[in-house]
Amino acid sequence: MIRKKGQIIRLDTPHTTLVVKADSAEYLYYGKKLASTVGFEYLAGTPCKMFSQYGFDDYTEPSVLLENADGGFSTAFTYSRSKILTEKPEIPGLPSSYGEGKTIELKYVDTPTRVALYLYYTVFEDSDVIAVSSKLVNASKKELHIRRLASLQLDLLGDYSFVTFEGTWARERQKISRTVGKGVFYNDSKKGSSSHNRNPFVMAEGKDGVYAFNLVYSGNHKEIFEACESGRTRVLTGINDFMFRWTLAPGEEFDAPEAVMCYAPDEDGVSSEMHAFVGEHIVRGKWKKKERPVLVNNWEGTYFDFNEEKILDIARAAQRTGVELFVLDDGWFGNRCDDHRALGDWYDNVEKTGGGLKHLADKIRELGLDFGIWVEPEMINEDSDLFRAHPNFAMRIPGREPTRMRDQLMLNLADEKVQNYVVRVITDVIARSGAAYVKWDYNRSFTDCYGKGVVQGEYFHRYMLGYYRIVSRITKKFPSVLFEGCAGGGGRLDLGNLCYLQQFWTSDDTDARQRVKIQDGTSYGYPQTIMGAHVSACPNHQTGDSNPLETRFNVACGGVLGYELDMSKFSEEELEIVSKQIAFYKEYRKVLQFGDYYRLGDAFGGNVTGFMTVSKDKNTAVAVVIAYEYIIAGPELTIGFKGLNPAAVYEVTTREQDNYKDVLSFTAGGDLLMNGKIPMRDLYADTQSWENSRRLYARMFVFKKAK
Ligand code: DGJ
């Protein structure tokens, strides 16, 4: 709800209140929901601003920086007007959140340059997340250049630690918390994508609670965190200003991507607000609330080395276990026998598919499985028919040797011709295979940013606009298809992509031990419904570690379950174990995929960790409790479950696992189960079976409200 009284504008979400003063662009209050309705005028005069600029005595990092037509950088945006909009405006060319809500539009004008700055704050009835965006409009007759336009500025009074989710390929989103003291810290990506290295989801944690921020964008981003001597902490989030210089011609507007923010008393609160928001206001279409199928993907099972028989062998074994979808990964097209060639040649390799994509897809469907397909639409190999025919489709700087990553170049998506080409060929792949699922991969970062006619300072963003045009056109054409994003694992897992692709491959690291942290870190800002999580072979292909099949399953239940190994090599006994796993998963799929998600223990600190999902009515829950290591004669292992109804009584059982045959069963009150001291001695019960070394200990609990 938004209320305006004079210059005071108040935005209420179910549990938070934000109060701003329009004419002075000040934040007066943001935090826990207030009952009081008076006294805000008294707070005016704070140093906490909704935007900032160069040219005053504020030397903190500015949210707006323009290079004016006269060559100067100073601006003096002053208040013009504000109005409440009943419909949330779309952001041209960019993804954004959607749903019923109210938006306040605030306009500020820099009189000498006749440039207007617009700020938008949207609140949805059912969400504690506030969507914020900004735009610049050049009403003058002269061209100017935008050097920075943050999507969101939040100034807070007090000291905060800055929490980021960092890593690299196969080690994405590791939680890092820092106290900046006084000074500037930033979290960014210059790779052209939101990146494996630094996710745009960040948090500021202080004595008053946790503020969380994210950006609805998949390209270069920057989150600046500046703690000033004055006691003010500024958070900016938006497009990275690295190599950014956008020309704003007379009459043109520039729209910054949407940012989102929320407040909660603690990290769990922030995660549940973000999860609900992503599920309700970011993810769209038929799959928004639909249970996701259990899939098998052939990548780690075969890599490029497969033929029709091999694929059908895997599919037949998968079908016996209850798998619902077969995903044919990289290698089915052109002359793609390894990763040096054929990207761009999206026609069937008849030999490897035994007669073409449709032929193989039909055979899979005859087995009762849906068919899914892998594509990497934004890339090109120099050894490809596409490159031979259209070398100018590739992103490269004329006269320079291009940088190759995984031996591939990127397509110049800033070019409309290339965009149209990609839409056409990928539409054809999906249509001719009848795919029910598409894995959209992206396996390198930008280097040779160049497009004919594109000013270099605009290239990164123009590419993103091209990418969004393509992905929105293709996903609109196939509303029933489930799209899973991928970027060498989780290198482009962000809210921008989730507006089109309903889930994302969390990481190329499928090792259960590593996955515990990767999935846990991801869960701070993103719900489990969007995280692809697969059971893979042992020894694990990334780390060489081994974990029991049951442990790998338990960990993969923290996301959307799949199997990624050659299932035709399973023994009868293993097929039996997997069949039981999948039957269990299907029984609890709704609560596992769409229940409220809680982190247990501390994945980045202690020895005991895990996760738990609880049905909306709190009658059913599933928890996975994990110990990283067996500490001989170590401290008592205990856990506190979360999210249960404290007043209810639950029947608690453990899932029968092949390596934990004894099923635990007891009845306990919700308040007792959540007191933090439930013993987990049983976790070590299989220490006698040493078939796997260096393994995790993981056990799954089911909670049912007693009648
Ligand atoms: C990277 C992905 O993350 C893998 O799952 C697989 O699809 C390969 N690309 C295929 O090239």
XYZ file of C-alpha atoms and ligand atoms in Angstrom:
718
model
C 0.000 0.000 0.000
C 1.257 3.497 -0.805
C 0.012 6.636 0.956
C 0.985 10.187 0.216
C 0.484 13.039 2.645
C 2.069 16.275 1.484
C 5.675 15.402 0.741
C 5.662 12.309 2.944
C 5.183 9.059 1.053
C 4.685 5.854 2.970
C 4.982 2.385 1.450
C 3.771 -0.574 3.477
C 4.394 -4.224 2.711
C 2.967 -7.010 4.894
C 5.861 -6.747 7.405
C 7.857 -3.619 6.521
C 7.435 0.126 6.153
C 9.390 2.520 3.964
C 8.892 6.261 4.411
C 10.438 8.843 2.086
C 10.230 12.590 1.668
C 9.689 13.377 -1.984
C 10.950 16.965 -2.323
C 14.239 16.331 -0.518
C 14.562 12.743 -1.861
C 15.202 11.500 1.656
C 14.741 8.143 3.292
C 13.054 8.807 6.619
C 12.479 5.224 7.696
C 12.920 1.679 6.368
C 12.483 -1.399 8.498
C 9.972 -3.351 10.552
C 6.358 -2.396 9.867
C 5.255 0.640 11.846
C 1.888 1.098 13.480
C 2.515 4.811 14.048
C 1.429 7.214 11.375
C 2.790 10.526 12.677
C 6.146 12.118 13.431
C 7.931 11.524 10.137
C 8.409 15.253 9.411
C 10.557 15.434 12.521
C 13.010 12.979 10.979
C 13.605 15.145 7.902
C 17.101 16.456 7.339
C 18.826 13.072 7.479
C 21.795 12.426 5.191
C 19.970 9.375 3.777
C 19.087 10.058 0.156
C 17.219 8.265 -2.591
C 19.733 9.363 -5.215
C 23.036 11.216 -5.229
C 25.036 13.216 -7.730
C 28.327 14.978 -8.187
C 28.457 18.723 -7.652
C 27.389 19.110 -4.026
C 29.231 18.503 -0.816
C 28.363 14.812 -0.942
C 31.528 12.977 -1.941
C 30.119 9.515 -1.373
C 29.790 7.332 -4.486
C 26.977 8.934 -6.540
C 24.043 7.068 -8.030
C 23.878 9.343 -11.096
C 26.851 10.611 -13.038
C 26.372 12.428 -16.328
C 28.869 13.818 -18.764
C 26.955 16.880 -19.850
C 26.951 18.424 -23.300
C 29.210 21.196 -21.939
C 31.751 18.581 -20.807
C 30.997 19.030 -17.103
C 29.945 16.305 -14.665
C 27.863 18.367 -12.235
C 24.134 18.058 -11.968
C 21.597 19.449 -9.548
C 18.464 17.375 -9.840
C 15.674 18.968 -7.872
C 12.178 17.797 -7.132
C 9.524 18.227 -9.783
C 6.573 15.971 -8.876
C 5.413 12.550 -7.723
C 2.409 10.401 -8.491
C 0.986 7.030 -7.538
C 0.531 4.632 -10.459
C -1.951 1.786 -10.209
C -0.161 -0.207 -12.885
C 3.496 -1.074 -12.667
C 5.227 0.366 -15.743
C 7.198 -2.107 -17.859
C 10.867 -1.375 -18.383
C 11.401 -1.260 -22.156
C 13.604 -4.099 -23.388
C 14.429 -5.375 -19.912
C 12.969 -8.067 -17.677
C 11.242 -6.961 -14.499
C 8.989 -8.215 -11.752
C 5.259 -8.338 -12.370
C 1.988 -8.531 -10.474
C -0.643 -6.372 -8.891
C 0.788 -3.581 -6.868
C 1.153 0.142 -6.531
C 4.035 2.233 -7.788
C 5.189 5.680 -6.788
C 6.870 7.651 -9.542
C 9.109 10.533 -8.475
C 10.514 13.050 -10.926
C 13.575 15.271 -10.446
C 14.927 17.694 -13.017
C 18.346 19.184 -13.654
C 17.261 22.548 -15.023
C 20.401 23.634 -16.951
C 20.641 20.364 -18.912
C 16.876 19.696 -19.039
C 17.446 16.107 -18.058
C 14.849 14.369 -15.894
C 15.564 11.603 -13.422
C 12.665 9.296 -12.583
C 12.609 6.933 -9.616
C 10.044 4.144 -9.228
C 9.191 2.168 -6.085
C 6.655 -0.662 -6.389
C 5.021 -2.549 -3.547
C 3.007 -5.714 -4.068
C 0.164 -6.613 -1.677
C 1.616 -10.031 -0.840
C 5.361 -9.365 -0.795
C 7.906 -7.683 1.453
C 10.201 -7.083 -1.479
C 10.125 -3.584 -2.964
C 11.004 -3.192 -6.649
C 12.964 -0.049 -7.510
C 14.064 1.369 -10.835
C 15.245 4.601 -12.368
C 15.399 6.252 -15.746
C 16.829 9.350 -17.356
C 15.089 11.392 -20.036
C 16.927 13.953 -22.106
C 14.510 16.788 -22.855
C 17.235 19.055 -24.193
C 18.418 19.551 -27.730
C 21.903 18.280 -26.946
C 23.462 14.876 -26.646
C 24.903 13.826 -23.303
C 26.554 10.722 -21.913
C 25.531 8.621 -18.958
C 28.544 7.446 -16.991
C 26.558 5.840 -14.194
C 22.922 5.285 -13.358
C 22.361 3.068 -10.340
C 18.998 1.361 -10.224
C 18.700 1.748 -6.491
C 20.309 3.747 -3.726
C 19.590 2.959 -0.092
C 21.258 5.029 2.614
C 21.165 3.620 6.135
C 22.284 5.134 9.420
C 24.591 2.793 11.305
C 27.266 0.177 10.813
C 26.640 -2.836 8.650
C 28.577 -5.813 7.496
C 28.362 -6.562 3.809
C 27.502 -10.114 2.802
C 28.265 -11.316 -0.724
C 28.034 -14.621 -2.589
C 31.287 -15.203 -4.401
C 33.263 -17.966 -6.027
C 34.289 -19.183 -9.406
C 33.423 -21.903 -11.898
C 32.299 -25.017 -9.964
C 32.334 -23.106 -6.646
C 29.605 -20.520 -7.023
C 27.945 -18.383 -4.346
C 30.058 -19.042 -1.269
C 28.835 -16.780 1.490
C 31.322 -14.135 2.631
C 30.635 -11.572 5.326
C 32.862 -8.494 5.813
C 32.939 -5.531 8.063
C 33.978 -2.629 5.904
C 34.689 -0.282 8.813
C 34.865 3.052 7.052
C 35.499 3.037 3.340
C 34.223 1.723 0.047
C 33.781 -1.878 -1.007
C 32.219 -3.133 -4.167
C 30.970 -6.423 -5.535
C 30.787 -6.537 -9.308
C 31.081 -8.380 -12.580
C 33.013 -7.223 -15.637
C 32.598 -10.555 -17.431
C 29.543 -9.475 -19.395
C 27.331 -11.831 -17.364
C 26.220 -11.720 -13.758
C 29.036 -14.291 -13.344
C 30.103 -17.288 -11.285
C 32.330 -14.980 -9.304
C 30.048 -12.410 -7.720
C 26.314 -12.775 -7.688
C 24.281 -9.542 -7.670
C 22.416 -10.712 -4.555
C 23.961 -8.998 -1.499
C 22.975 -8.217 2.067
C 23.764 -5.489 4.606
C 23.559 -6.790 8.140
C 23.361 -4.519 11.155
C 22.010 -4.346 14.687
C 18.583 -3.410 13.352
C 18.326 -6.413 11.024
C 19.165 -7.456 7.493
C 18.645 -5.506 4.253
C 18.925 -7.530 1.067
C 19.329 -6.386 -2.540
C 19.257 -7.975 -5.936
C 19.217 -6.843 -9.538
C 16.892 -8.060 -12.287
C 19.718 -8.172 -14.803
C 22.087 -10.777 -16.265
C 24.979 -8.583 -17.401
C 27.744 -6.549 -15.756
C 26.570 -5.339 -12.369
C 28.022 -3.402 -9.463
C 26.959 -3.165 -5.850
C 28.759 -0.390 -4.001
C 28.848 -0.315 -0.242
C 30.237 2.836 1.326
C 30.496 3.403 5.058
C 31.044 7.114 5.732
C 32.509 9.005 8.653
C 29.114 10.615 9.149
C 27.715 7.248 10.225
C 25.820 6.748 7.006
C 26.137 3.529 5.011
C 25.268 3.772 1.342
C 24.280 0.819 -0.829
C 24.096 1.268 -4.613
C 23.165 -1.422 -7.061
C 22.913 -1.325 -10.837
C 24.665 -1.793 -14.158
C 28.429 -1.731 -13.760
C 29.880 1.624 -14.813
C 33.059 -0.177 -15.926
C 33.601 0.728 -19.624
C 30.088 2.182 -19.584
C 29.332 5.361 -21.519
C 25.833 5.601 -22.907
C 24.916 8.326 -25.361
C 21.562 9.892 -24.635
C 20.403 11.780 -27.681
C 17.823 14.571 -27.459
C 14.385 13.144 -26.672
C 15.746 9.719 -25.667
C 15.375 7.875 -22.383
C 17.637 5.366 -20.692
C 16.135 2.740 -18.427
C 18.238 1.175 -15.724
C 17.381 -2.437 -14.864
C 15.087 -3.068 -11.962
C 16.580 -3.644 -8.522
C 14.795 -5.167 -5.555
C 15.272 -4.787 -1.828
C 13.777 -6.094 1.362
C 14.226 -5.899 5.083
C 13.837 -8.643 7.705
C 15.072 -9.052 11.259
C 17.384 -11.911 10.253
C 18.844 -13.853 7.324
C 16.138 -16.510 7.389
C 13.532 -13.770 7.132
C 15.269 -12.188 4.149
C 15.515 -15.540 2.365
C 11.872 -16.335 2.868
C 10.884 -12.890 1.545
C 13.136 -13.285 -1.500
C 11.948 -16.844 -2.171
C 8.299 -15.859 -2.075
C 8.984 -12.871 -4.319
C 10.866 -14.907 -6.926
C 8.123 -17.541 -6.949
C 5.304 -15.050 -7.238
C 6.684 -12.021 -9.089
C 9.678 -13.182 -11.154
C 9.076 -16.735 -12.432
C 6.312 -16.786 -15.042
C 4.133 -19.045 -17.102
C 2.868 -22.557 -16.865
C 5.770 -23.805 -14.738
C 5.463 -21.098 -12.118
C 3.716 -23.393 -9.644
C 3.974 -26.688 -11.469
C 5.980 -29.544 -10.020
C 9.180 -30.060 -11.978
C 9.898 -33.469 -13.546
C 12.668 -35.798 -12.391
C 15.152 -35.825 -15.242
C 18.165 -37.739 -16.428
C 20.829 -35.820 -18.341
C 23.463 -37.694 -20.351
C 26.310 -35.128 -20.020
C 28.433 -36.679 -17.285
C 27.302 -40.125 -18.442
C 28.628 -39.873 -22.003
C 30.057 -36.406 -22.639
C 30.368 -36.199 -26.463
C 30.721 -39.915 -26.927
C 27.252 -41.304 -27.644
C 25.058 -42.796 -30.313
C 21.396 -43.739 -30.507
C 21.896 -47.074 -28.750
C 23.800 -45.546 -25.846
C 21.173 -42.844 -25.359
C 18.327 -45.339 -25.495
C 20.119 -47.637 -23.030
C 20.296 -44.792 -20.526
C 16.692 -43.822 -21.216
C 15.475 -47.409 -20.745
C 17.262 -47.731 -17.402
C 15.974 -44.313 -16.337
C 12.445 -45.244 -17.292
C 12.577 -48.297 -14.987
C 13.373 -46.061 -12.021
C 10.569 -43.556 -12.525
C 12.554 -40.760 -14.243
C 10.153 -38.579 -16.264
C 12.334 -36.600 -18.665
C 15.416 -37.422 -20.725
C 17.708 -34.483 -21.526
C 20.054 -34.843 -24.478
C 23.034 -32.616 -23.684
C 25.840 -31.204 -25.834
C 26.995 -33.131 -28.933
C 23.862 -33.904 -30.949
C 24.350 -31.351 -33.768
C 26.599 -30.621 -36.726
C 30.062 -32.112 -36.473
C 30.115 -31.758 -32.689
C 32.395 -34.594 -31.590
C 34.274 -32.445 -29.059
C 34.178 -28.892 -27.750
C 36.341 -27.374 -30.484
C 33.766 -27.271 -33.256
C 30.238 -26.904 -34.596
C 28.674 -24.390 -32.200
C 26.244 -22.533 -34.410
C 25.425 -25.536 -36.620
C 22.051 -26.342 -35.099
C 21.161 -29.091 -37.544
C 20.995 -32.768 -36.612
C 23.998 -35.015 -36.486
C 22.204 -37.945 -38.070
C 24.895 -40.437 -37.135
C 24.937 -39.658 -33.405
C 21.170 -39.387 -33.139
C 20.540 -42.462 -35.280
C 18.413 -40.610 -37.801
C 17.892 -37.085 -36.510
C 16.592 -35.314 -33.468
C 12.940 -36.067 -34.083
C 13.706 -39.744 -34.597
C 15.586 -39.989 -31.285
C 13.099 -37.819 -29.421
C 10.236 -40.025 -30.645
C 12.049 -43.149 -29.459
C 12.494 -41.588 -26.021
C 8.839 -40.590 -25.942
C 7.850 -44.147 -26.904
C 9.533 -45.230 -23.668
C 7.178 -42.939 -21.796
C 9.714 -40.193 -21.081
C 9.512 -36.578 -22.150
C 12.340 -35.297 -24.292
C 14.571 -32.334 -23.455
C 17.339 -30.719 -25.475
C 20.556 -28.762 -24.808
C 21.454 -25.657 -26.821
C 24.068 -22.927 -26.543
C 22.535 -20.274 -28.777
C 24.858 -17.337 -28.079
C 28.063 -19.019 -29.251
C 29.974 -19.889 -32.382
C 33.063 -21.993 -33.160
C 35.379 -20.845 -35.907
C 35.278 -24.436 -37.111
C 31.592 -24.333 -37.995
C 29.515 -23.877 -41.117
C 27.957 -20.827 -39.515
C 31.325 -19.137 -39.074
C 32.417 -20.089 -42.580
C 29.245 -18.527 -43.974
C 28.980 -15.526 -41.603
C 32.297 -14.715 -39.916
C 30.906 -11.276 -39.156
C 28.298 -12.820 -36.812
C 31.065 -13.373 -34.241
C 31.971 -10.849 -31.555
C 35.545 -9.806 -32.297
C 37.565 -6.661 -32.734
C 38.629 -6.166 -36.359
C 42.387 -6.475 -36.796
C 42.886 -8.271 -33.468
C 43.314 -11.935 -32.701
C 40.207 -12.901 -30.724
C 40.430 -14.482 -27.294
C 39.060 -17.997 -27.366
C 37.524 -19.588 -24.320
C 36.611 -23.273 -24.562
C 37.749 -22.662 -28.118
C 34.648 -20.638 -28.902
C 33.674 -17.079 -29.717
C 30.486 -15.301 -28.828
C 27.900 -14.150 -31.289
C 27.407 -10.429 -31.645
C 23.922 -10.255 -30.158
C 24.000 -6.486 -30.308
C 23.241 -6.954 -34.027
C 19.569 -7.386 -34.890
C 20.402 -9.615 -37.842
C 22.179 -12.041 -35.530
C 19.302 -11.890 -33.045
C 16.812 -12.834 -35.750
C 19.040 -15.651 -36.932
C 19.321 -17.127 -33.434
C 15.561 -16.919 -32.866
C 14.939 -18.698 -36.154
C 17.371 -21.592 -35.688
C 16.617 -22.251 -32.028
C 12.867 -22.084 -32.639
C 13.372 -24.718 -35.275
C 15.365 -27.006 -32.936
C 12.633 -26.886 -30.297
C 9.817 -27.298 -32.795
C 11.325 -30.180 -34.737
C 12.314 -32.150 -31.634
C 9.030 -31.465 -29.828
C 11.131 -30.763 -26.729
C 9.294 -30.399 -23.425
C 12.415 -28.947 -21.790
C 15.314 -26.809 -23.026
C 18.680 -26.352 -21.334
C 20.031 -22.969 -22.484
C 23.772 -22.996 -21.934
C 26.387 -20.216 -22.122
C 30.004 -21.272 -21.687
C 32.334 -18.312 -21.867
C 32.735 -14.686 -20.852
C 33.049 -11.540 -22.973
C 36.395 -10.324 -24.171
C 36.344 -8.865 -27.670
C 33.437 -6.498 -27.204
C 32.825 -5.089 -30.587
C 29.890 -4.663 -32.889
C 29.867 -2.617 -36.043
C 28.058 0.615 -35.340
C 27.924 -0.002 -31.592
C 29.789 2.486 -29.449
C 32.106 0.512 -27.178
C 30.836 2.068 -23.956
C 27.416 0.690 -24.825
C 28.408 -2.764 -25.971
C 27.882 -4.816 -22.810
C 24.387 -3.449 -22.285
C 23.409 -3.607 -25.964
C 24.371 -7.291 -25.931
C 22.069 -7.847 -22.952
C 19.213 -6.045 -24.693
C 19.779 -8.337 -27.690
C 19.917 -11.419 -25.458
C 16.658 -10.483 -23.733
C 14.962 -9.898 -27.099
C 15.963 -13.394 -28.173
C 15.131 -15.242 -25.000
C 11.798 -13.473 -24.564
C 10.761 -14.217 -28.156
C 11.717 -17.889 -27.928
C 10.178 -18.525 -24.518
C 6.943 -16.809 -25.625
C 6.724 -19.120 -28.634
C 6.911 -22.193 -26.361
C 4.817 -21.446 -23.275
C 4.586 -25.123 -22.268
C 8.313 -25.792 -22.399
C 10.322 -25.828 -19.169
C 13.492 -23.752 -19.679
C 16.586 -24.304 -17.546
C 19.358 -21.738 -17.806
C 22.986 -22.753 -17.543
C 26.280 -20.893 -17.832
C 29.108 -23.352 -17.336
C 27.010 -24.204 -14.293
C 25.696 -21.250 -12.323
C 27.504 -18.378 -14.043
C 24.389 -16.436 -14.974
C 21.986 -17.394 -12.218
C 20.158 -14.141 -11.596
C 16.706 -12.582 -11.465
C 16.944 -11.295 -15.051
C 17.227 -14.811 -16.412
C 14.586 -16.174 -14.062
C 12.036 -13.857 -15.675
C 12.311 -16.144 -18.750
C 13.949 -19.404 -17.651
C 12.118 -21.087 -14.802
C 15.149 -22.811 -13.337
C 18.952 -22.715 -13.525
C 21.729 -25.298 -13.400
C 23.266 -24.362 -10.062
C 26.840 -25.472 -10.697
C 29.000 -27.748 -12.823
C 30.254 -29.178 -9.558
C 28.018 -32.158 -8.831
C 30.068 -33.415 -5.868
C 27.704 -33.705 -2.903
C 30.129 -32.135 -0.401
C 30.713 -29.090 -2.607
C 27.044 -28.912 -3.521
C 26.051 -28.506 0.128
C 27.764 -25.123 0.207
C 26.871 -24.063 -3.326
C 23.180 -24.790 -2.808
C 23.203 -23.278 0.666
C 24.824 -20.057 -0.614
C 22.384 -19.900 -3.512
C 19.426 -20.362 -1.159
C 20.018 -17.006 0.536
C 18.576 -15.143 -2.423
C 16.890 -17.803 -4.554
C 14.295 -20.503 -3.865
C 15.001 -24.226 -4.209
C 12.508 -24.435 -7.102
C 14.988 -22.740 -9.422
C 18.067 -24.798 -8.503
C 18.873 -27.759 -10.756
C 20.524 -30.471 -8.572
C 21.702 -33.827 -9.906
C 22.908 -37.143 -8.549
C 26.105 -37.949 -10.454
C 28.628 -40.778 -10.574
C 31.389 -41.610 -8.115
C 34.235 -40.953 -7.938
C 32.886 -37.512 -8.714
C 34.125 -36.108 -12.029
C 35.046 -32.712 -10.611
C 36.615 -33.580 -7.253
C 37.324 -37.319 -7.329
C 35.457 -37.706 -4.038
C 33.010 -40.492 -3.351
C 29.775 -40.401 -1.453
C 27.077 -43.046 -1.044
C 24.275 -42.962 -3.625
C 21.807 -42.190 -0.841
C 23.841 -39.200 0.322
C 24.034 -37.834 -3.203
C 20.257 -38.127 -3.450
C 19.669 -36.428 -0.089
C 21.809 -33.470 -1.132
C 20.177 -33.232 -4.591
C 16.776 -32.994 -2.889
C 17.847 -29.467 -1.908
C 16.980 -28.417 -5.461
C 15.071 -29.814 -8.427
C 16.134 -33.463 -8.591
C 17.832 -35.007 -11.583
C 20.319 -37.785 -12.341
C 23.379 -37.151 -14.468
C 25.276 -40.380 -15.058
C 25.092 -43.448 -17.219
C 22.127 -45.164 -15.589
C 22.524 -48.156 -17.896
C 25.602 -49.043 -15.835
C 23.581 -49.327 -12.634
C 23.386 -52.776 -11.049
C 19.934 -54.207 -10.285
C 20.499 -53.255 -6.663
C 21.310 -49.648 -7.592
C 18.283 -49.449 -9.866
C 16.196 -50.581 -6.927
C 17.712 -47.903 -4.650
C 17.115 -45.176 -7.225
C 13.537 -46.359 -7.859
C 12.846 -46.003 -4.148
C 14.465 -42.563 -4.093
C 12.333 -41.342 -6.966
C 9.149 -42.800 -5.484
C 9.936 -40.994 -2.232
C 10.732 -37.778 -4.103
C 7.459 -37.875 -6.009
C 5.518 -38.431 -2.787
C 7.094 -35.342 -1.185
C 7.863 -33.379 -4.374
C 5.382 -30.619 -3.662
C 6.818 -29.813 -0.260
C 10.415 -30.321 -1.422
C 10.077 -28.044 -4.464
C 7.523 -25.497 -3.283
C 7.555 -25.659 0.529
C 9.083 -22.912 2.665
C 12.840 -23.488 2.681
C 15.051 -23.185 5.765
C 18.771 -23.608 6.189
C 19.810 -25.774 9.145
C 23.097 -25.451 11.011
C 25.833 -23.534 9.234
C 27.068 -24.762 5.870
C 29.970 -22.298 5.896
C 30.977 -22.755 9.533
C 30.133 -25.772 11.633
C 30.216 -29.504 11.095
C 26.441 -29.969 11.012
C 24.291 -28.365 8.359
C 21.312 -29.149 6.150
C 18.048 -27.792 4.911
C 14.366 -28.239 5.473
C 11.216 -27.566 3.478
C 7.844 -27.112 5.151
C 4.389 -27.175 3.555
C 2.413 -23.937 3.680
C -0.028 -25.411 6.225
C 2.943 -26.693 8.275
C 1.477 -30.198 8.346
C 4.284 -31.847 6.378
C 8.006 -31.192 6.252
C 11.154 -32.850 4.985
C 14.624 -32.170 6.396
C 18.077 -33.281 5.355
C 20.685 -33.160 8.089
C 24.322 -33.398 7.064
C 27.604 -33.767 8.943
C 30.719 -32.877 6.982
C 32.912 -35.249 8.913
C 33.002 -37.985 11.480
C 34.876 -36.605 14.458
C 35.936 -39.514 16.623
C 34.854 -38.903 20.214
C 33.740 -35.491 19.000
C 31.070 -33.223 20.411
C 27.425 -34.259 20.532
C 25.756 -33.595 17.173
C 22.560 -31.596 17.554
C 20.248 -29.698 15.259
C 17.305 -27.327 15.558
C 14.593 -27.894 12.980
C 12.782 -24.850 11.660
C 9.484 -23.616 10.301
C 7.251 -26.114 12.119
C 4.125 -25.191 14.032
C 5.392 -24.858 17.630
C 1.972 -25.827 18.983
C 1.598 -28.958 16.846
C 2.746 -32.501 17.553
C 4.661 -34.263 14.761
C 5.324 -37.858 13.921
C 8.942 -37.882 12.848
C 10.509 -40.671 10.803
C 13.713 -41.035 8.883
C 13.668 -42.187 5.288
C 14.832 -45.758 4.958
C 18.161 -45.523 3.167
C 20.194 -48.326 1.775
C 23.061 -47.320 4.076
C 20.825 -46.559 7.092
C 18.395 -49.435 7.305
C 17.111 -48.621 10.799
C 14.243 -46.207 10.504
C 14.014 -43.777 13.398
C 10.529 -42.968 14.482
C 9.340 -40.733 17.304
C 6.662 -38.218 18.194
C 7.545 -34.737 19.408
C 6.130 -31.249 19.710
C 7.042 -28.597 17.134
C 8.509 -26.329 19.835
C 10.763 -29.131 21.108
C 11.910 -30.023 17.593
C 12.856 -26.409 17.008
C 14.711 -25.852 20.297
C 18.067 -26.429 18.632
C 19.120 -29.447 20.654
C 17.737 -32.508 18.909
C 20.481 -35.145 19.005
C 21.711 -36.504 15.672
C 23.782 -39.438 16.989
C 22.242 -41.666 14.374
C 23.967 -39.725 11.603
C 27.150 -41.655 12.247
C 25.382 -45.003 12.434
C 26.908 -46.278 9.197
C 30.504 -45.566 10.129
C 31.047 -49.302 10.022
C 30.541 -49.419 6.262
C 33.592 -47.886 4.750
C 32.675 -48.337 1.121
C 33.109 -44.618 0.558
C 35.967 -42.619 1.952
C 35.836 -38.937 2.926
C 32.095 -39.001 2.721
C 29.362 -36.803 4.035
C 26.867 -38.146 6.537
C 23.352 -37.264 5.479
C 19.975 -38.367 6.679
C 16.503 -37.382 5.666
C 13.663 -36.735 8.126
C 9.947 -36.589 7.402
C 7.571 -34.704 9.708
C 3.839 -35.270 9.666
C 1.465 -33.446 11.942
C -0.101 -36.016 14.269
C -3.874 -36.412 13.872
C 28.414 -26.731 -19.356
C 27.250 -27.222 -18.561
O 27.243 -26.654 -17.297
C 27.271 -28.744 -18.525
O 26.220 -29.205 -17.730
C 27.141 -29.243 -19.927
O 25.898 -28.908 -20.461
C 28.267 -28.682 -20.783
N 28.337 -27.247 -20.701
C 28.087 -29.076 -22.218
O 28.997 -28.489 -23.034
